[in-house]
Amino acid sequence: MPRMTICRSSLALAFALGLTAAAPAQGAKASAHTVKTGDTLWDLARSYLGDPFLWPQIYKLNTGVIADPHWIYPGEVLNLLATEGQSAVPSTDTPAPTAPVEMQVAAPTQAPVMTTPQDARGGDDGMELFRRRRVANVSQAFAAYREVKFHPLRSGEFHAAGFLTEGEALPFGMVLGPVTPEQIASARSRAAVQIFTAVGVTPPGGGSYAVGDTLLIVERRSGPIGYGEIVVPTGMLRITGQNGGQSVGDVVAVYGPIREGQSVMPAEKFTDPGAVKFQRVSGGIEGRILAPRDARELRHPQEILFLDVGRSNGVRPGDLFEVRRVAGPQDKSSADARDELMATMQVIHVRGRTATVKVITVVSPDIGSGARVIQIAKLPS
């Protein structure tokens, strides 16, 4: 089962992640750590660096191994080299700001520097940092954005997209509801669960959940005939312990309304292809749209649809498809249609006979079930 690392930037996080646990090992000098079941970046920072709030330091040292700081997996070897004695919270107060330095006039070849004149009354008056503003070189300001590598697939989209069960019997458990009553009573009989709420869940018959297991919370709906149920993710939770005969977990992601009675299942591990470019293909895989995930008449970007082609047809996550209008008469009372582009879509999740796609661009929103799709690009193997 995959493990999730969740870190929060508030005092509540300290209690949620168990600051009352055993004290960290003193004088730990290890330069590397092999991830074990139940490890989190928070715990590793506390044990090796002496301060759990330094978890971003370990993440930055291991970006080649950790694609998402919320996820680390058993067997991964993490570098722990860090500055000795460093702390996430300064030991001394921030010194008072010094007198502002007068700006130098920039050379003509440099970016212009603009300053706001001093207050007519004279003196700083405690507002100098707000009155004096600098305009940076625009090309430098956007350099960071240009240099960021594009990842065509993201873990959040992968887990939130949903899929068709294709008639397979999946190991569904059930959400029982929050384990702590609401502080303020709700007029609704089935109030939605929020992030970081502790909820009780029951595993499927004969199964069990272990501390650290990450589960996908889903809503199940009737799907197209012959393709099983539509599974719509509403969130994710991480098991934190047991409460009698049920497991207890914290909600760590919310994709939609989470309510008691919904199902849970083990979350699939997401494989990040990295920052890669699409490769155009000709004569690609063809298929049809089976159904939309959500009941809407007109399609829009980010909407989720299901296709009748999948892994057995050679479809892979990241593939790009076009929706094409079929040329010919649509019905006896309308003019003939022509072959034209209606939308572009990207494959987010693939199963044996079906694929889940996200609409990227829309030219004509009247895309119905049965519309023709054709593969136009894919990610490198």
Coordinates of C-alpha atoms in Angstrom, one line a residue:
M1 CA 0.0 0.0 0.0
P2 CA 1.3 3.5 -0.7
R3 CA 2.1 5.9 2.1
M4 CA 1.2 9.5 2.3
T5 CA 3.1 12.3 4.0
I6 CA 1.0 15.3 5.0
C7 CA 2.5 18.4 6.5
R8 CA 0.7 21.5 7.8
S9 CA 1.9 24.9 8.6
S10 CA 0.0 25.5 11.9
L11 CA 0.2 24.4 15.5
A12 CA -2.7 22.1 14.9
L13 CA -0.4 20.1 12.7
A14 CA 1.9 19.3 15.6
F15 CA -0.9 17.7 17.5
A16 CA -2.3 15.9 14.4
L17 CA 1.0 14.3 13.6
G18 CA 1.7 13.3 17.2
L19 CA 4.3 15.5 18.8
T20 CA 3.7 13.5 22.0
A21 CA 5.4 10.5 20.4
A22 CA 8.8 9.2 21.4
A23 CA 11.5 11.9 21.5
P24 CA 13.8 12.0 18.4
A25 CA 17.1 10.3 18.5
Q26 CA 19.7 12.7 19.8
G27 CA 22.9 13.3 17.8
A28 CA 21.7 11.4 14.7
K29 CA 24.4 11.8 12.0
A30 CA 23.1 9.5 9.3
S31 CA 23.6 10.8 5.8
A32 CA 20.9 8.7 4.2
H33 CA 17.7 6.9 5.3
T34 CA 15.8 4.0 3.6
V35 CA 12.1 4.7 3.9
K36 CA 10.1 2.1 5.9
T37 CA 6.4 1.5 6.2
G38 CA 4.8 4.4 8.2
D39 CA 7.6 6.9 7.6
T40 CA 6.8 10.5 6.8
L41 CA 9.0 13.5 6.0
W42 CA 7.7 15.1 9.1
D43 CA 9.0 12.2 11.3
L44 CA 12.3 12.0 9.5
A45 CA 13.0 15.7 9.9
R46 CA 12.2 15.4 13.6
S47 CA 14.4 12.4 14.1
Y48 CA 17.5 13.4 12.0
L49 CA 17.3 17.2 12.0
G50 CA 15.8 17.7 15.4
D51 CA 12.9 19.9 14.1
P52 CA 9.9 18.4 12.2
F53 CA 9.3 21.8 10.5
L54 CA 12.5 21.2 8.5
W55 CA 10.8 18.5 6.4
P56 CA 11.0 20.8 3.3
Q57 CA 14.8 20.6 3.6
I58 CA 14.8 16.8 3.2
Y59 CA 12.3 17.1 0.3
K60 CA 14.6 19.7 -1.5
L61 CA 17.5 17.4 -1.1
N62 CA 15.6 14.5 -2.8
T63 CA 13.5 16.0 -5.6
G64 CA 15.1 13.4 -7.9
V65 CA 13.4 10.6 -5.7
I66 CA 10.3 12.4 -4.4
A67 CA 7.9 13.6 -7.1
D68 CA 5.3 14.8 -4.5
P69 CA 6.3 15.7 -0.9
H70 CA 2.9 14.2 0.2
W71 CA 4.1 10.7 -1.0
I72 CA 7.1 8.7 0.0
Y73 CA 7.3 4.9 -0.5
P74 CA 9.1 2.0 1.3
G75 CA 12.5 1.3 -0.2
E76 CA 13.3 4.8 -1.3
V77 CA 16.7 6.0 -0.1
L78 CA 16.6 9.7 1.0
N79 CA 19.6 12.0 1.4
L80 CA 19.7 13.6 4.9
L81 CA 22.8 15.9 4.7
A82 CA 21.9 19.2 6.3
T83 CA 23.4 22.2 8.1
E84 CA 23.9 21.2 11.7
G85 CA 22.1 23.2 14.3
Q86 CA 19.6 24.7 11.8
S87 CA 16.1 25.4 13.1
A88 CA 12.8 26.2 11.4
V89 CA 12.1 28.8 14.0
P90 CA 14.7 31.5 14.8
S91 CA 16.1 31.5 18.3
T92 CA 16.2 35.3 18.4
D93 CA 13.8 38.0 17.5
T94 CA 14.0 39.6 14.0
P95 CA 16.1 42.8 14.3
A96 CA 14.6 46.2 13.6
P97 CA 15.0 47.3 10.0
T98 CA 17.9 49.5 9.2
A99 CA 17.7 52.8 7.5
P100 CA 16.8 52.5 3.8
V101 CA 19.7 52.6 1.3
E102 CA 19.3 55.2 -1.4
M103 CA 18.8 53.7 -4.8
Q104 CA 21.5 54.1 -7.5
V105 CA 20.6 55.3 -10.9
A106 CA 20.7 52.3 -13.3
A107 CA 22.7 52.3 -16.4
P108 CA 20.7 52.6 -19.7
T109 CA 21.4 49.0 -20.5
Q110 CA 19.9 47.8 -17.2
A111 CA 16.3 47.5 -16.2
P112 CA 14.8 50.8 -14.9
V113 CA 14.5 51.1 -11.1
M114 CA 11.5 53.2 -9.9
T115 CA 11.0 54.5 -6.4
T116 CA 8.1 56.2 -4.7
P117 CA 9.0 59.7 -3.4
Q118 CA 9.4 60.2 0.3
D119 CA 6.4 61.3 2.2
A120 CA 6.0 65.1 2.0
R121 CA 6.1 65.3 5.8
G122 CA 9.6 63.7 5.8
G123 CA 10.8 60.8 7.9
D124 CA 10.1 57.1 7.5
D125 CA 7.0 57.1 9.7
G126 CA 7.2 53.3 9.8
M127 CA 5.9 53.0 6.2
E128 CA 9.1 53.1 4.2
L129 CA 8.8 49.5 3.0
F130 CA 5.4 50.2 1.6
R131 CA 6.2 53.5 -0.1
R132 CA 9.4 52.4 -1.7
R133 CA 8.8 49.9 -4.5
R134 CA 11.1 48.5 -7.1
V135 CA 10.3 47.3 -10.6
A136 CA 12.4 44.3 -11.6
N137 CA 13.5 43.4 -15.1
V138 CA 10.4 41.7 -16.6
S139 CA 12.3 39.0 -18.3
Q140 CA 14.0 38.1 -15.0
A141 CA 10.7 38.2 -13.2
F142 CA 9.3 35.5 -15.5
A143 CA 12.5 33.5 -15.8
A144 CA 11.3 31.1 -13.1
Y145 CA 8.1 30.4 -14.9
R146 CA 9.9 29.8 -18.2
E147 CA 12.3 27.4 -16.6
V148 CA 9.7 25.3 -14.8
K149 CA 9.4 22.0 -16.6
F150 CA 5.9 21.0 -17.6
H151 CA 4.5 17.7 -16.2
P152 CA 1.7 16.5 -18.5
L153 CA 0.4 14.1 -15.8
R154 CA -0.2 15.1 -12.1
S155 CA -1.0 12.9 -9.2
G156 CA -4.0 15.0 -8.1
E157 CA -5.7 14.7 -11.4
F158 CA -4.9 11.0 -11.6
H159 CA -6.5 10.2 -8.2
A160 CA -9.5 12.6 -8.7
A161 CA -10.4 11.5 -12.2
G162 CA -12.4 8.3 -11.6
F163 CA -12.8 5.2 -13.8
L164 CA -15.2 2.4 -14.9
T165 CA -15.0 -0.8 -12.9
E166 CA -15.6 -2.9 -16.1
G167 CA -17.5 -5.4 -14.0
E168 CA -14.5 -6.2 -11.8
A169 CA -15.2 -6.9 -8.1
L170 CA -13.1 -4.3 -6.3
P171 CA -12.3 -4.4 -2.6
F172 CA -14.6 -1.7 -1.4
G173 CA -14.9 -0.7 2.3
M174 CA -17.3 1.9 3.7
V175 CA -17.1 5.3 5.2
L176 CA -18.9 5.3 8.6
G177 CA -18.7 9.1 9.2
P178 CA -16.7 11.5 11.5
V179 CA -15.6 10.0 14.8
T180 CA -15.9 13.3 16.6
P181 CA -19.3 15.1 16.6
E182 CA -19.5 18.6 15.0
Q183 CA -18.8 21.5 17.3
I184 CA -21.7 23.3 15.7
A185 CA -24.7 21.2 14.8
S186 CA -25.7 21.1 11.2
A187 CA -29.2 21.2 9.9
R188 CA -28.3 18.7 7.3
S189 CA -28.7 15.0 8.2
R190 CA -25.6 14.1 6.1
A191 CA -23.2 17.0 6.4
A192 CA -20.1 16.8 4.2
V193 CA -16.7 15.9 5.8
Q194 CA -13.9 18.5 5.6
I195 CA -10.2 18.0 5.1
F196 CA -8.3 16.8 8.2
T197 CA -11.5 15.4 9.7
A198 CA -11.0 12.0 11.4
V199 CA -13.5 9.5 10.1
G200 CA -14.3 5.8 10.8
V201 CA -14.2 3.2 8.0
T202 CA -14.8 -0.5 7.7
P203 CA -12.7 -2.7 5.4
P204 CA -14.4 -5.3 3.1
G205 CA -15.2 -8.6 4.4
G206 CA -12.1 -10.6 5.4
G207 CA -9.9 -7.5 4.9
S208 CA -8.2 -5.1 7.2
Y209 CA -6.4 -1.7 7.0
A210 CA -3.0 -0.9 8.6
V211 CA -1.8 2.4 10.0
G212 CA -0.4 4.4 7.1
D213 CA -2.6 2.9 4.4
T214 CA -3.9 5.5 1.9
L215 CA -7.5 5.0 0.8
L216 CA -9.5 6.6 -2.0
I217 CA -13.0 7.7 -0.9
V218 CA -15.4 7.2 -3.8
E219 CA -19.0 7.5 -4.8
R220 CA -20.4 4.7 -7.0
R221 CA -22.9 5.2 -9.8
S222 CA -24.5 3.1 -12.5
G223 CA -22.3 3.0 -15.6
P224 CA -22.8 2.2 -19.3
I225 CA -24.2 -1.2 -19.9
G226 CA -21.4 -3.8 -20.0
Y227 CA -18.8 -1.6 -18.3
G228 CA -19.8 -1.9 -14.7
E229 CA -20.0 1.1 -12.3
I230 CA -18.7 4.6 -12.5
V231 CA -16.3 5.3 -9.6
V232 CA -16.1 9.0 -8.8
P233 CA -13.4 9.9 -6.2
T234 CA -14.5 12.4 -3.5
G235 CA -11.3 12.4 -1.4
M236 CA -8.4 10.5 0.2
L237 CA -7.7 9.5 3.7
R238 CA -4.8 8.0 5.6
I239 CA -5.4 5.3 8.3
T240 CA -4.1 6.5 11.7
G241 CA -5.3 3.8 14.0
Q242 CA -8.2 1.6 15.2
N243 CA -11.3 2.4 17.2
G244 CA -12.8 -0.8 18.4
G245 CA -13.8 -2.9 15.4
Q246 CA -13.3 -0.1 12.9
S247 CA -10.4 1.8 11.4
V248 CA -9.9 5.5 11.8
G249 CA -8.2 7.8 9.3
D250 CA -7.6 11.5 8.6
V251 CA -9.0 13.0 5.4
V252 CA -6.0 14.3 3.5
A253 CA -7.5 15.4 0.2
V254 CA -11.0 16.5 -0.9
Y255 CA -12.2 16.2 -4.5
G256 CA -16.0 16.5 -3.8
P257 CA -18.6 16.0 -1.0
I258 CA -17.5 13.2 1.4
R259 CA -20.4 11.7 3.3
E260 CA -21.1 8.6 5.3
G261 CA -22.0 5.6 3.3
Q262 CA -19.6 6.2 0.5
S263 CA -17.0 3.6 -0.4
V264 CA -13.3 3.4 0.2
M265 CA -10.6 1.4 -1.7
P266 CA -6.8 1.2 -1.7
A267 CA -5.4 4.2 -3.7
E268 CA -3.4 3.3 -6.7
K269 CA 0.2 4.4 -6.9
F270 CA 0.7 7.2 -9.4
T271 CA 3.8 7.0 -11.7
D272 CA 5.0 10.5 -12.7
P273 CA 6.3 10.4 -16.3
G274 CA 8.4 13.5 -15.5
A275 CA 8.7 16.6 -17.6
V276 CA 8.4 15.3 -21.2
K277 CA 7.0 16.5 -24.5
F278 CA 4.2 14.9 -26.5
Q279 CA 5.0 13.0 -29.7
R280 CA 2.7 13.3 -32.6
V281 CA 1.3 10.1 -34.1
S282 CA -0.6 9.5 -37.4
G283 CA -3.2 6.8 -37.8
G284 CA -3.6 6.6 -34.1
I285 CA -6.0 4.4 -32.0
E286 CA -9.7 5.1 -32.7
G287 CA -12.6 4.7 -30.3
R288 CA -15.9 6.2 -29.1
I289 CA -17.0 8.2 -26.0
L290 CA -18.9 5.9 -23.7
A291 CA -20.3 8.4 -21.2
P292 CA -19.5 11.5 -19.2
R293 CA -18.6 11.1 -15.5
D294 CA -20.9 13.9 -14.6
A295 CA -24.4 14.6 -16.1
R296 CA -24.0 17.7 -18.2
E297 CA -25.3 18.4 -21.7
L298 CA -22.5 20.6 -22.9
R299 CA -18.8 19.7 -22.5
H300 CA -16.3 22.1 -21.0
P301 CA -12.5 22.1 -20.3
Q302 CA -11.5 19.9 -17.3
E303 CA -14.6 17.7 -17.7
I304 CA -14.1 13.9 -17.3
L305 CA -15.3 11.5 -20.0
F306 CA -14.9 7.7 -20.5
L307 CA -13.7 6.0 -23.7
D308 CA -14.3 2.5 -25.0
V309 CA -10.6 1.8 -25.6
G310 CA -8.1 1.0 -23.0
R311 CA -4.9 -0.9 -22.1
S312 CA -5.7 -3.8 -24.3
N313 CA -5.9 -1.4 -27.3
G314 CA -2.6 0.2 -26.6
V315 CA -3.9 3.3 -24.8
R316 CA -1.5 4.7 -22.2
P317 CA -1.8 7.6 -19.6
G318 CA -0.9 10.9 -21.2
D319 CA -2.2 10.0 -24.7
L320 CA -3.9 12.9 -26.5
F321 CA -7.2 12.3 -28.4
E322 CA -9.3 14.5 -30.6
V323 CA -13.1 14.3 -30.8
R324 CA -14.1 14.5 -34.4
R325 CA -17.6 15.2 -35.8
V326 CA -18.5 12.4 -38.3
A327 CA -19.3 13.7 -41.8
G328 CA -22.7 12.9 -43.2
P329 CA -26.3 13.5 -42.4
Q330 CA -27.1 13.7 -38.7
D331 CA -30.8 13.2 -39.2
K332 CA -33.3 13.7 -42.0
S333 CA -34.2 17.2 -40.9
S334 CA -30.7 18.6 -40.7
A335 CA -28.0 19.6 -43.2
D336 CA -25.1 17.3 -43.8
A337 CA -22.2 17.6 -41.3
R338 CA -18.6 17.7 -42.1
D339 CA -15.6 16.0 -40.4
E340 CA -14.3 18.7 -38.0
L341 CA -12.6 19.0 -34.7
M342 CA -14.9 19.2 -31.7
A343 CA -12.4 19.0 -28.7
T344 CA -9.1 17.6 -27.5
M345 CA -8.6 15.4 -24.5
Q346 CA -5.9 13.8 -22.5
V347 CA -5.9 10.3 -21.0
I348 CA -5.6 10.4 -17.2
H349 CA -6.4 6.8 -16.1
V350 CA -6.4 3.6 -18.1
R351 CA -8.0 0.2 -17.4
G352 CA -8.2 -3.0 -19.5
R353 CA -11.1 -1.9 -21.9
T354 CA -11.7 1.7 -21.0
A355 CA -9.8 5.0 -20.4
T356 CA -10.6 8.1 -18.4
V357 CA -9.9 11.4 -20.3
K358 CA -9.9 15.1 -19.3
V359 CA -11.2 17.6 -21.8
I360 CA -8.4 20.1 -22.6
T361 CA -10.0 22.4 -25.2
V362 CA -13.5 22.7 -26.6
V363 CA -14.4 23.9 -30.1
S364 CA -17.9 22.6 -30.2
P365 CA -19.5 21.6 -26.8
D366 CA -22.3 19.4 -28.1
I367 CA -20.3 16.2 -27.6
G368 CA -22.5 13.2 -26.9
S369 CA -21.9 9.6 -26.1
G370 CA -20.8 7.7 -29.2
A371 CA -18.7 10.6 -30.6
R372 CA -15.7 9.4 -32.5
V373 CA -12.2 9.9 -31.0
I374 CA -8.8 9.4 -32.5
Q375 CA -5.3 9.4 -30.9
I376 CA -3.1 12.2 -32.1
A377 CA -0.2 12.2 -29.7
K378 CA 1.4 10.3 -26.9
L379 CA 4.1 10.5 -24.3
P380 CA 7.5 8.9 -25.0
S381 CA 7.8 5.3 -23.9

